[in-house]
Short mmCIF file of C-alpha atoms and ligand atoms in Angstrom, two decimals:
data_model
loop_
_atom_site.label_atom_id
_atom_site.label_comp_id
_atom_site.label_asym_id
_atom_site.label_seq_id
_atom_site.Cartn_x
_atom_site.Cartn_y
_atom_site.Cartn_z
CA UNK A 1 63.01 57.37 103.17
CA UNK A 2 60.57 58.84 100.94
CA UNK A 3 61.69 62.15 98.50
CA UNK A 4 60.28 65.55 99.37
CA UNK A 5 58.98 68.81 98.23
CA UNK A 6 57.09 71.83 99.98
CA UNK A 7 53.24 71.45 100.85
CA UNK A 8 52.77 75.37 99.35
CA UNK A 9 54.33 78.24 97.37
CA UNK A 10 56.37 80.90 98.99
CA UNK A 11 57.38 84.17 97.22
CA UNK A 12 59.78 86.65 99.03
CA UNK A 13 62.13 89.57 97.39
CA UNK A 14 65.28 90.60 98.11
CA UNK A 15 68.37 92.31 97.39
CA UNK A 16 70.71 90.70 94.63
CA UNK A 17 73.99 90.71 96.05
CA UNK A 18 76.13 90.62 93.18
CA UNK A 19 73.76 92.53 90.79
CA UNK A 20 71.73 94.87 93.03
CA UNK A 21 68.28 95.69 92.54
CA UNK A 22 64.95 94.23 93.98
CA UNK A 23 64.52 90.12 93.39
CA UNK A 24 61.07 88.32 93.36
CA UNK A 25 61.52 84.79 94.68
CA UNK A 26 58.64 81.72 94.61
CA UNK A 27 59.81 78.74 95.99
CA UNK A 28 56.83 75.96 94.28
CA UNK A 29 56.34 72.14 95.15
CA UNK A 30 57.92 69.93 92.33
CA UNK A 31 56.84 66.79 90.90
CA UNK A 32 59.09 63.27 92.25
CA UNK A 33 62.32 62.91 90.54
CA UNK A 34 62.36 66.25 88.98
CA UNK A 35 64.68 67.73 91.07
CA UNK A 36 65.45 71.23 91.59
CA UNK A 37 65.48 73.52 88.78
CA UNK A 38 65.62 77.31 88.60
CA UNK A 39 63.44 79.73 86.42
CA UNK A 40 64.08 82.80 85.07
CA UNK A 41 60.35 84.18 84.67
CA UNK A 42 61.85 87.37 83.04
CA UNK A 43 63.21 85.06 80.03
CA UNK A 44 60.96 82.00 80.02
CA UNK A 45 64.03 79.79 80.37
CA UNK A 46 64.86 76.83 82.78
CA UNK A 47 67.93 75.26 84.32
CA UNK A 48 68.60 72.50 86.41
CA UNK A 49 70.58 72.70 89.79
CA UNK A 50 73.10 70.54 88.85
CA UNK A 51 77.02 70.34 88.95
CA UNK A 52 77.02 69.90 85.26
CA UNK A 53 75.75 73.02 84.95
CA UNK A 54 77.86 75.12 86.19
CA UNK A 55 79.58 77.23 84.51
CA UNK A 56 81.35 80.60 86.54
CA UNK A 57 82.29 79.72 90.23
CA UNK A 58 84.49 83.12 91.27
CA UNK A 59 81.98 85.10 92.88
CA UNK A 60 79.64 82.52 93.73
CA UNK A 61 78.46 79.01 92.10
CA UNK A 62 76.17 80.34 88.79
CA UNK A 63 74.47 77.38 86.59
CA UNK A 64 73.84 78.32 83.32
CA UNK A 65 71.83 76.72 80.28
CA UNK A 66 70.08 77.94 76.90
CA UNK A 67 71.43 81.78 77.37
CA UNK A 68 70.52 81.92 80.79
CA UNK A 69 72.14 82.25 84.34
CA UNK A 70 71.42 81.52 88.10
CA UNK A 71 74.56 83.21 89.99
CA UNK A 72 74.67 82.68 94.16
CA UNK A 73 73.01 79.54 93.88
CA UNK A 74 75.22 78.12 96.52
CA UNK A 75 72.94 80.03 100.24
CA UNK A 76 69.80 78.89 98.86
CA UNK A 77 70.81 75.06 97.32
CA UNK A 78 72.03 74.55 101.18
CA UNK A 79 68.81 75.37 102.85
CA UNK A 80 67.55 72.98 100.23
CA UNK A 81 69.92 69.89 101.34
CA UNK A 82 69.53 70.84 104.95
CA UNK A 83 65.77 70.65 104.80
CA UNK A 84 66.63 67.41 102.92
CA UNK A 85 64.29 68.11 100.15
CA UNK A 86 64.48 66.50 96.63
CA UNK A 87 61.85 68.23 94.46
CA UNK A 88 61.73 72.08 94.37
CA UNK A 89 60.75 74.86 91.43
CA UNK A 90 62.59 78.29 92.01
CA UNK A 91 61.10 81.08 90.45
CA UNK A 92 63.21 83.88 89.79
CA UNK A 93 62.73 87.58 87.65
CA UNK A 94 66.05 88.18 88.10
CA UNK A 95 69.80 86.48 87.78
CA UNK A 96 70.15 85.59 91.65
CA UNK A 97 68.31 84.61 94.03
CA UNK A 98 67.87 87.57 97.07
CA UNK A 99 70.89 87.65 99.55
CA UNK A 100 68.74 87.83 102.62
CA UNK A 101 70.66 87.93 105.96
CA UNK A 102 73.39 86.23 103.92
CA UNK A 103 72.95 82.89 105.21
CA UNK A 104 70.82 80.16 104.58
CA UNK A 105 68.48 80.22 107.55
CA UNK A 106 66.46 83.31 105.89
CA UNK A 107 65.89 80.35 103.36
CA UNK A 108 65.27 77.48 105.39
CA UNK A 109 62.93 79.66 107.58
CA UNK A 110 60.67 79.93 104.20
CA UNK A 111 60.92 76.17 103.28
CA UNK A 112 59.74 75.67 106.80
CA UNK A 113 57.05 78.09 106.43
CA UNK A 114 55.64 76.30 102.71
CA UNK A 115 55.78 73.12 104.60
CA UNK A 116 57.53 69.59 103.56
CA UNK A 117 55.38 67.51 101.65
CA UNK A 118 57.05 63.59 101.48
CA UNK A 119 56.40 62.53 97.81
CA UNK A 120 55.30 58.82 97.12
CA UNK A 121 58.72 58.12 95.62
CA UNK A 122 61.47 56.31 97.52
CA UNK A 123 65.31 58.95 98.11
CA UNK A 124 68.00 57.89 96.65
CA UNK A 125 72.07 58.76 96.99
CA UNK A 126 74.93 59.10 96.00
CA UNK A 127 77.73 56.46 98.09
CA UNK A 128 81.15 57.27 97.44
CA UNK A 129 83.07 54.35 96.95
CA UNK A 130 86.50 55.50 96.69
CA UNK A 131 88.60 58.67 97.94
CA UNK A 132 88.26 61.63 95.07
CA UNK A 133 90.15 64.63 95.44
CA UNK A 134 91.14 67.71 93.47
CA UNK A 135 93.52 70.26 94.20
CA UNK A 136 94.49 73.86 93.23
CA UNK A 137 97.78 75.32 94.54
CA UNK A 138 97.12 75.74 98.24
CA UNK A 139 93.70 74.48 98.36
CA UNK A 140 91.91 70.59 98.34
CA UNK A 141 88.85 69.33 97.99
CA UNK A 142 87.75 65.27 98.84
CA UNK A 143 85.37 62.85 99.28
CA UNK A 144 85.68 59.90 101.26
CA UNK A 145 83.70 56.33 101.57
CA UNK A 146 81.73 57.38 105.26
CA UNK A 147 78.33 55.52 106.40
CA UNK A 148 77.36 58.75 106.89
CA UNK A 149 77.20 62.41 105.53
CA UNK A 150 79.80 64.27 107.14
CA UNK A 151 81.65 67.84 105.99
CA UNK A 152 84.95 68.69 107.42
CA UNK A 153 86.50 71.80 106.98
CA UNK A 154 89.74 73.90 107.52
CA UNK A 155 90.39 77.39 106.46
CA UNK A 156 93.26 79.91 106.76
CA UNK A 157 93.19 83.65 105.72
CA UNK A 158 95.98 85.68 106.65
CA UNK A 159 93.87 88.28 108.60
CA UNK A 160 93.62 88.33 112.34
CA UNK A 161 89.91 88.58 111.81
CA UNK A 162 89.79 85.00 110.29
CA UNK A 163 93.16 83.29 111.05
CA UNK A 164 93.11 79.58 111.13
CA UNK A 165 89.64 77.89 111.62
CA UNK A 166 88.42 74.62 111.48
CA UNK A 167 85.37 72.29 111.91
CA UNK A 168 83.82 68.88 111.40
CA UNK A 169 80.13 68.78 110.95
CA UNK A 170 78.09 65.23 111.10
CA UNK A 171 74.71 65.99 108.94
CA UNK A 172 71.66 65.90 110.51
CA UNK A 173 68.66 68.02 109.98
CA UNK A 174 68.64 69.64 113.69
CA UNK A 175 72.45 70.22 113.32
CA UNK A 176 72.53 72.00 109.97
CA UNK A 177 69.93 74.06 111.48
CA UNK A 178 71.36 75.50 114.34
CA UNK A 179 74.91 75.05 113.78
CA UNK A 180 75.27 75.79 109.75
CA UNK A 181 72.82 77.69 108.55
CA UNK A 182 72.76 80.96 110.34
CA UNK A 183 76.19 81.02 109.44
CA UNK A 184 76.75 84.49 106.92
CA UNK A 185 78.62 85.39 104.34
CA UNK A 186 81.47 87.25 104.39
CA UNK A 187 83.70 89.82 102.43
CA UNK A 188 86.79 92.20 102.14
CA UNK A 189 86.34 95.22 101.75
CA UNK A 190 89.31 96.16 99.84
CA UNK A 191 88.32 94.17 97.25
CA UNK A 192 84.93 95.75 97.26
CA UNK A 193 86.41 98.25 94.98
CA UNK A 194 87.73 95.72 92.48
CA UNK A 195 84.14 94.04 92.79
CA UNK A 196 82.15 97.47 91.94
CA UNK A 197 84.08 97.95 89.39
CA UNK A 198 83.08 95.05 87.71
CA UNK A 199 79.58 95.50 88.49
CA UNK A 200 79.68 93.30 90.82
CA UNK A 201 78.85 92.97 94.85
CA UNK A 202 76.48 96.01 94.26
CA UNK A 203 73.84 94.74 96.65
CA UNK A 204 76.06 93.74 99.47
CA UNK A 205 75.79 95.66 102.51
CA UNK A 206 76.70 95.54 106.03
CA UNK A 207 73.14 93.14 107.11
CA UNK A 208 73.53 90.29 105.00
CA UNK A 209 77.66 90.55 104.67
CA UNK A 210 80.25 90.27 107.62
CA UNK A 211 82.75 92.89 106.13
CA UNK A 212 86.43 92.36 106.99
CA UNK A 213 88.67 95.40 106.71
CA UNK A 214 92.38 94.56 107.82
CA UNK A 215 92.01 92.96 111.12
CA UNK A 216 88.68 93.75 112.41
CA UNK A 217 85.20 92.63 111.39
CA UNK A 218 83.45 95.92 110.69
CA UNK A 219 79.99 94.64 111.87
CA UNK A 220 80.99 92.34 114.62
CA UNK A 221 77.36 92.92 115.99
CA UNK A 222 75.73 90.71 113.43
CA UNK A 223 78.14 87.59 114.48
CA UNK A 224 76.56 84.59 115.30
CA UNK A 225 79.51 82.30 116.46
CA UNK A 226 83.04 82.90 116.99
CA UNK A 227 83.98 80.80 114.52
CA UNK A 228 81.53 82.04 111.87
CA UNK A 229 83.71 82.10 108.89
CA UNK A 230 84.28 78.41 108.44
CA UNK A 231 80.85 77.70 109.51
CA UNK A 232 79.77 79.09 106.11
CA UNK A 233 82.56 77.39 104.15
CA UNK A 234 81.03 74.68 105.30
CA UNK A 235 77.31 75.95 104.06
CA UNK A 236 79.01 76.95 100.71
CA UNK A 237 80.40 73.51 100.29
CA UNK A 238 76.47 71.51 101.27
CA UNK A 239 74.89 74.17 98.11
CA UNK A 240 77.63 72.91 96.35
CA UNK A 241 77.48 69.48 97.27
CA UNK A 242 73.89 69.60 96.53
CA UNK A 243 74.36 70.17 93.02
CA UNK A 244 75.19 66.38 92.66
CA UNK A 245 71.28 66.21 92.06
CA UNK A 246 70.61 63.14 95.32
CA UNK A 247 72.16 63.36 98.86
CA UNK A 248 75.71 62.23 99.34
CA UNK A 249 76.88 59.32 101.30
CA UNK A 250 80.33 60.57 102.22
CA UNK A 251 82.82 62.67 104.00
CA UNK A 252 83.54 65.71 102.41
CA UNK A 253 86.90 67.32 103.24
CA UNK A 254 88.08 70.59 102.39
CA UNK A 255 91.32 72.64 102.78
CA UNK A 256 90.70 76.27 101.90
CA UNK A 257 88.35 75.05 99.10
CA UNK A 258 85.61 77.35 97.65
CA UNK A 259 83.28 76.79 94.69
CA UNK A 260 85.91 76.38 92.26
CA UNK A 261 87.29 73.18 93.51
CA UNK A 262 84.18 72.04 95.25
CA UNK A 263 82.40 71.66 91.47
CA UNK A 264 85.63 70.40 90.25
CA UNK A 265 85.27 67.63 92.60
CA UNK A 266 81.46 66.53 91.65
CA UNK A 267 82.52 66.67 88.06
CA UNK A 268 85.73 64.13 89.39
CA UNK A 269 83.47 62.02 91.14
CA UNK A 270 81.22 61.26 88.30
CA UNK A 271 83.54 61.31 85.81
CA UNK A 272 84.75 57.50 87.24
CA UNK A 273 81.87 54.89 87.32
CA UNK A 274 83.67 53.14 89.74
CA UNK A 275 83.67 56.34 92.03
CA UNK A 276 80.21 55.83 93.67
CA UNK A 277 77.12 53.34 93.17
CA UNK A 278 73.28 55.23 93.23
CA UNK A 279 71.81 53.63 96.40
CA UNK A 280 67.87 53.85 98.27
CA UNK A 281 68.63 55.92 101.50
CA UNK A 282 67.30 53.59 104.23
ZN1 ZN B 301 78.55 81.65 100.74
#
């Protein structure tokens, strides 16, 4: 299997949802085995996608390096995985990329648009070798020796809207694509408050956020499945995941997880040599 990037730049701008304001987006093709790695154009500064970068994980996963930050990495880093590409430059004048529709299609759509471009450069992986799991209070993360890349995921929220949910997704290109993906974010909105307060959330609205006030889902229009919410706990954990810098061999599974624990967990699994061997993807 042969690493990837995109045949041609894209630019798009958005809404930032944490920060507000107007983004500016390129998505450029990258040379083999440099991975992905964000810009800030607006400070001259790089930083890798990777799990040893991260730094802040409540309202979002942000990577940080040199005095600058990437927050809401996690949308765009799944489109990435799902479109199983290696090699990517993000170009960014601002400190996220846009929101979008709040999922990760809006993203894949534009990788799909620049076009893949394989690389003369063999894949590589990541195969788990051993269980490796992390756990805080109610909530564990895993990863389990599989032949194959598989996420499986269980959630619980104490809101009729949400209740308990879960699902068990096999990777595969066509699948992430039509069963992940559209999958959006979602929010409270009585801790929207909180959020503005701290400057924060100021670009969410109700098209790229499924709002959630008491038992109801205030835009119930926008739904894509009935089981949207851990859909997209799923697409949080594959931009997470992703941040391991090569595709995972494994089966990740998640109890109420977010991007806390699921960075706790890369940081577990390659903190033990004997946790995983680097492999060519056949
Ligand atoms: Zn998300």
């Amino acid at each position: 299997m042969p690493r990837r990037t995109i045949a041609s730049e894209i630019t798009v701008t958005g809404t930032a949802l944490h920060a507000g304001g107007t983004v500016r987006m390129t998505l450029s093709p990258a040379l083999p085995g440099t991975g992905v790695t964000f810009r800030r154009s607006d400070l001259g500064l790089d930083i890798p996608a990777r799990f040893d970068r991260v730094g802040e994980t409540n309202l979002g996963t942000v990577i940080a390096q040199g005095g600058a930050s990437v927050g809401v990495v996690e949308h765009l880093m799944a489109a990435v995985a799902g479109a199983e590409i290696d090699d990517l430059r993000v170009i960014l004048d601002g400190p996220e990329p846009p929101i979008l529709d709040g999922d990760a299609l809006s993203f894949l759509v534009l990788l799909e648009r620049a076009g893949f471009h394989d690389e003369a450069a063999r894949r590589q992986g990541v195969k788990v070798l051993q269980r490796v799991e992390v756990s805080h209070k109610d909530a564990t993360a895993a990863l389990v020796p599989s032949d194959r890349l598989e996420y499986d995921m269980e959630i619980d929220f104490p809101t009729k809207a949400i209740g308990r949910q879960s699902f068990h997704f096999v990777f595969s290109r066509e699948g992430f694509r039509r069963d992940i993906a559209p999958a959006r974010t979602f929010g409270f909105v009585h801790e929207l408050e909180t959020l503005k307060k701290m400057n924060r959330g100021n670009g969410a609205s109700l098209d790229n956020t499924l709002a959630i006030d008491g038992n109801t889902v205030l835009n119930a229009s926008l739904m894509r499945f009935g089981d949207e919410f851990v859909r997209h706990k799923i697409l949080d954990a594959i931009g997470d995941m992703a941040l391991a810098g090569a595709r995972l061999v494994a089966r990740f599974e998640g109890r109420r997880s977010g991007h806390g624990l699921n960075n706790a967990l890369l940081r577990a699994l390659f903190a033990g040599r004997a946790n995983y061997e680097i492999i060519n993807l056949p």
